[in-house]
């Protein structure tokens, strides 16, 4: 079992997306609803502790093309995903890092990421904002 310090350091290093996932996990697995902006202890001192979670759950994400290995395949997928013409899609891919989709829901963002990664591209999903 990690020490309190190790646990605290790991939690402090969470990204916003990871913090939201942790909040969801704690709620589903242990029925713990973290209070916004505070640390909340369980009903007994031996119970689990819920950590502060973002005040608002992130619902919109941006999909960023960071790099690519197969330019032709990546351009084809970017065209499919964005509806861009060949020249525009080529410029988008060559301009990496570049947003491919913005302000989309989590499922759409993950689907776009998967399609791009299948071409060998490096992709990140970041909260919109």
mmCIF file of C-alpha atoms in Angstrom:
data_model
loop_
_atom_site.group_PDB
_atom_site.id
_atom_site.type_symbol
_atom_site.label_atom_id
_atom_site.label_comp_id
_atom_site.label_asym_id
_atom_site.label_seq_id
_atom_site.Cartn_x
_atom_site.Cartn_y
_atom_site.Cartn_z
ATOM 1 C CA UNK A 1 0.000 0.000 0.000
ATOM 2 C CA UNK A 2 1.449 3.420 -0.926
ATOM 3 C CA UNK A 3 2.232 5.899 1.823
ATOM 4 C CA UNK A 4 0.027 8.918 2.399
ATOM 5 C CA UNK A 5 2.728 11.123 0.865
ATOM 6 C CA UNK A 6 2.965 8.952 -2.267
ATOM 7 C CA UNK A 7 -0.810 8.896 -2.566
ATOM 8 C CA UNK A 8 -1.034 12.663 -2.108
ATOM 9 C CA UNK A 9 1.679 13.299 -4.699
ATOM 10 C CA UNK A 10 -0.041 10.980 -7.185
ATOM 11 C CA UNK A 11 -3.387 12.705 -6.676
ATOM 12 C CA UNK A 12 -1.878 16.175 -6.982
ATOM 13 C CA UNK A 13 -0.414 15.145 -10.331
ATOM 14 C CA UNK A 14 -3.759 14.110 -11.855
ATOM 15 C CA UNK A 15 -4.928 15.840 -15.005
ATOM 16 C CA UNK A 16 -8.429 17.285 -15.100
ATOM 17 C CA UNK A 17 -9.672 14.324 -17.147
ATOM 18 C CA UNK A 18 -8.113 11.857 -14.689
ATOM 19 C CA UNK A 19 -9.686 13.700 -11.737
ATOM 20 C CA UNK A 20 -13.107 13.418 -13.375
ATOM 21 C CA UNK A 21 -12.524 9.707 -14.001
ATOM 22 C CA UNK A 22 -11.497 9.244 -10.351
ATOM 23 C CA UNK A 23 -14.642 11.040 -9.208
ATOM 24 C CA UNK A 24 -16.795 8.752 -11.367
ATOM 25 C CA UNK A 25 -14.967 5.643 -10.147
ATOM 26 C CA UNK A 26 -15.386 6.579 -6.474
ATOM 27 C CA UNK A 27 -19.062 7.316 -7.006
ATOM 28 C CA UNK A 28 -19.769 4.058 -8.859
ATOM 29 C CA UNK A 29 -17.568 1.728 -6.780
ATOM 30 C CA UNK A 30 -17.958 3.172 -3.262
ATOM 31 C CA UNK A 31 -21.000 5.484 -3.547
ATOM 32 C CA UNK A 32 -18.825 8.422 -2.511
ATOM 33 C CA UNK A 33 -19.892 11.788 -3.869
ATOM 34 C CA UNK A 34 -16.972 14.221 -3.522
ATOM 35 C CA UNK A 35 -17.900 17.703 -2.391
ATOM 36 C CA UNK A 36 -16.728 20.497 -4.685
ATOM 37 C CA UNK A 37 -13.704 22.301 -3.294
ATOM 38 C CA UNK A 38 -13.261 20.226 -0.138
ATOM 39 C CA UNK A 39 -11.966 16.923 1.151
ATOM 40 C CA UNK A 40 -14.775 14.830 2.548
ATOM 41 C CA UNK A 41 -14.261 11.875 4.873
ATOM 42 C CA UNK A 42 -16.507 8.846 4.897
ATOM 43 C CA UNK A 43 -18.932 8.229 7.770
ATOM 44 C CA UNK A 44 -16.242 6.604 9.963
ATOM 45 C CA UNK A 45 -12.562 7.377 10.329
ATOM 46 C CA UNK A 46 -11.758 3.970 8.831
ATOM 47 C CA UNK A 47 -13.881 4.576 5.719
ATOM 48 C CA UNK A 48 -12.569 5.696 2.352
ATOM 49 C CA UNK A 49 -11.835 9.345 1.733
ATOM 50 C CA UNK A 50 -13.185 11.200 -1.281
ATOM 51 C CA UNK A 51 -11.024 13.877 -2.809
ATOM 52 C CA UNK A 52 -12.064 17.266 -4.050
ATOM 53 C CA UNK A 53 -13.277 17.094 -7.635
ATOM 54 C CA UNK A 54 -13.687 19.815 -10.224
ATOM 55 C CA UNK A 55 -16.748 21.963 -9.600
ATOM 56 C CA UNK A 56 -18.107 21.187 -13.050
ATOM 57 C CA UNK A 57 -17.646 17.941 -14.921
ATOM 58 C CA UNK A 58 -15.823 18.316 -18.205
ATOM 59 C CA UNK A 59 -18.196 17.524 -21.068
ATOM 60 C CA UNK A 60 -16.383 18.976 -24.075
ATOM 61 C CA UNK A 61 -12.991 17.972 -25.397
ATOM 62 C CA UNK A 62 -10.532 18.936 -28.125
ATOM 63 C CA UNK A 63 -8.694 16.280 -30.134
ATOM 64 C CA UNK A 64 -5.153 17.373 -31.010
ATOM 65 C CA UNK A 65 -3.003 15.736 -33.682
ATOM 66 C CA UNK A 66 0.492 15.888 -32.173
ATOM 67 C CA UNK A 67 2.513 13.956 -34.760
ATOM 68 C CA UNK A 68 2.122 11.408 -37.557
ATOM 69 C CA UNK A 69 4.088 8.573 -39.110
ATOM 70 C CA UNK A 70 2.117 7.947 -42.308
ATOM 71 C CA UNK A 71 1.183 11.299 -43.788
ATOM 72 C CA UNK A 72 -1.039 9.913 -46.579
ATOM 73 C CA UNK A 73 -3.144 7.723 -44.254
ATOM 74 C CA UNK A 74 -3.409 10.521 -41.702
ATOM 75 C CA UNK A 75 -4.546 13.027 -44.358
ATOM 76 C CA UNK A 76 -7.233 10.579 -45.541
ATOM 77 C CA UNK A 77 -8.577 10.182 -42.005
ATOM 78 C CA UNK A 78 -8.439 13.938 -41.321
ATOM 79 C CA UNK A 79 -10.430 14.530 -44.526
ATOM 80 C CA UNK A 80 -12.997 11.949 -43.424
ATOM 81 C CA UNK A 81 -13.285 13.419 -39.923
ATOM 82 C CA UNK A 82 -13.357 17.108 -40.844
ATOM 83 C CA UNK A 83 -14.809 17.249 -44.345
ATOM 84 C CA UNK A 84 -11.783 19.285 -45.445
ATOM 85 C CA UNK A 85 -10.508 19.223 -49.004
ATOM 86 C CA UNK A 86 -7.207 17.568 -49.834
ATOM 87 C CA UNK A 87 -5.164 20.786 -49.582
ATOM 88 C CA UNK A 88 -6.732 21.819 -46.291
ATOM 89 C CA UNK A 89 -6.308 18.370 -44.749
ATOM 90 C CA UNK A 90 -2.671 18.248 -45.906
ATOM 91 C CA UNK A 91 -2.027 21.656 -44.325
ATOM 92 C CA UNK A 92 -3.745 20.539 -41.103
ATOM 93 C CA UNK A 93 -1.628 17.380 -40.832
ATOM 94 C CA UNK A 94 1.611 19.157 -41.735
ATOM 95 C CA UNK A 95 0.781 21.887 -39.181
ATOM 96 C CA UNK A 96 0.767 19.424 -36.268
ATOM 97 C CA UNK A 97 0.280 19.933 -33.412
ATOM 98 C CA UNK A 98 -3.172 20.937 -34.611
ATOM 99 C CA UNK A 99 -6.750 20.567 -33.351
ATOM 100 C CA UNK A 100 -8.702 18.105 -35.482
ATOM 101 C CA UNK A 101 -11.996 18.302 -33.577
ATOM 102 C CA UNK A 102 -12.974 20.876 -30.978
ATOM 103 C CA UNK A 103 -15.712 21.021 -28.351
ATOM 104 C CA UNK A 104 -16.886 17.430 -28.857
ATOM 105 C CA UNK A 105 -18.237 14.975 -26.298
ATOM 106 C CA UNK A 106 -15.954 12.370 -24.727
ATOM 107 C CA UNK A 107 -17.148 9.454 -26.894
ATOM 108 C CA UNK A 108 -16.642 11.410 -30.113
ATOM 109 C CA UNK A 109 -13.204 12.527 -28.931
ATOM 110 C CA UNK A 110 -12.184 8.936 -28.145
ATOM 111 C CA UNK A 111 -13.519 7.715 -31.515
ATOM 112 C CA UNK A 112 -11.567 10.412 -33.384
ATOM 113 C CA UNK A 113 -8.438 9.615 -31.381
ATOM 114 C CA UNK A 114 -8.759 5.911 -32.160
ATOM 115 C CA UNK A 115 -9.157 6.506 -35.909
ATOM 116 C CA UNK A 116 -6.116 8.754 -36.016
ATOM 117 C CA UNK A 117 -4.000 6.416 -33.892
ATOM 118 C CA UNK A 118 -4.799 3.586 -36.311
ATOM 119 C CA UNK A 119 -2.779 5.548 -38.909
ATOM 120 C CA UNK A 120 0.182 5.702 -36.519
ATOM 121 C CA UNK A 121 -0.536 9.275 -35.442
ATOM 122 C CA UNK A 122 0.117 10.559 -31.916
ATOM 123 C CA UNK A 123 -3.051 12.180 -30.582
ATOM 124 C CA UNK A 124 -4.072 13.821 -27.304
ATOM 125 C CA UNK A 125 -7.526 14.587 -25.969
ATOM 126 C CA UNK A 126 -7.725 17.704 -23.809
ATOM 127 C CA UNK A 127 -10.626 19.368 -22.029
ATOM 128 C CA UNK A 128 -12.053 22.221 -24.117
ATOM 129 C CA UNK A 129 -11.788 25.630 -22.692
#
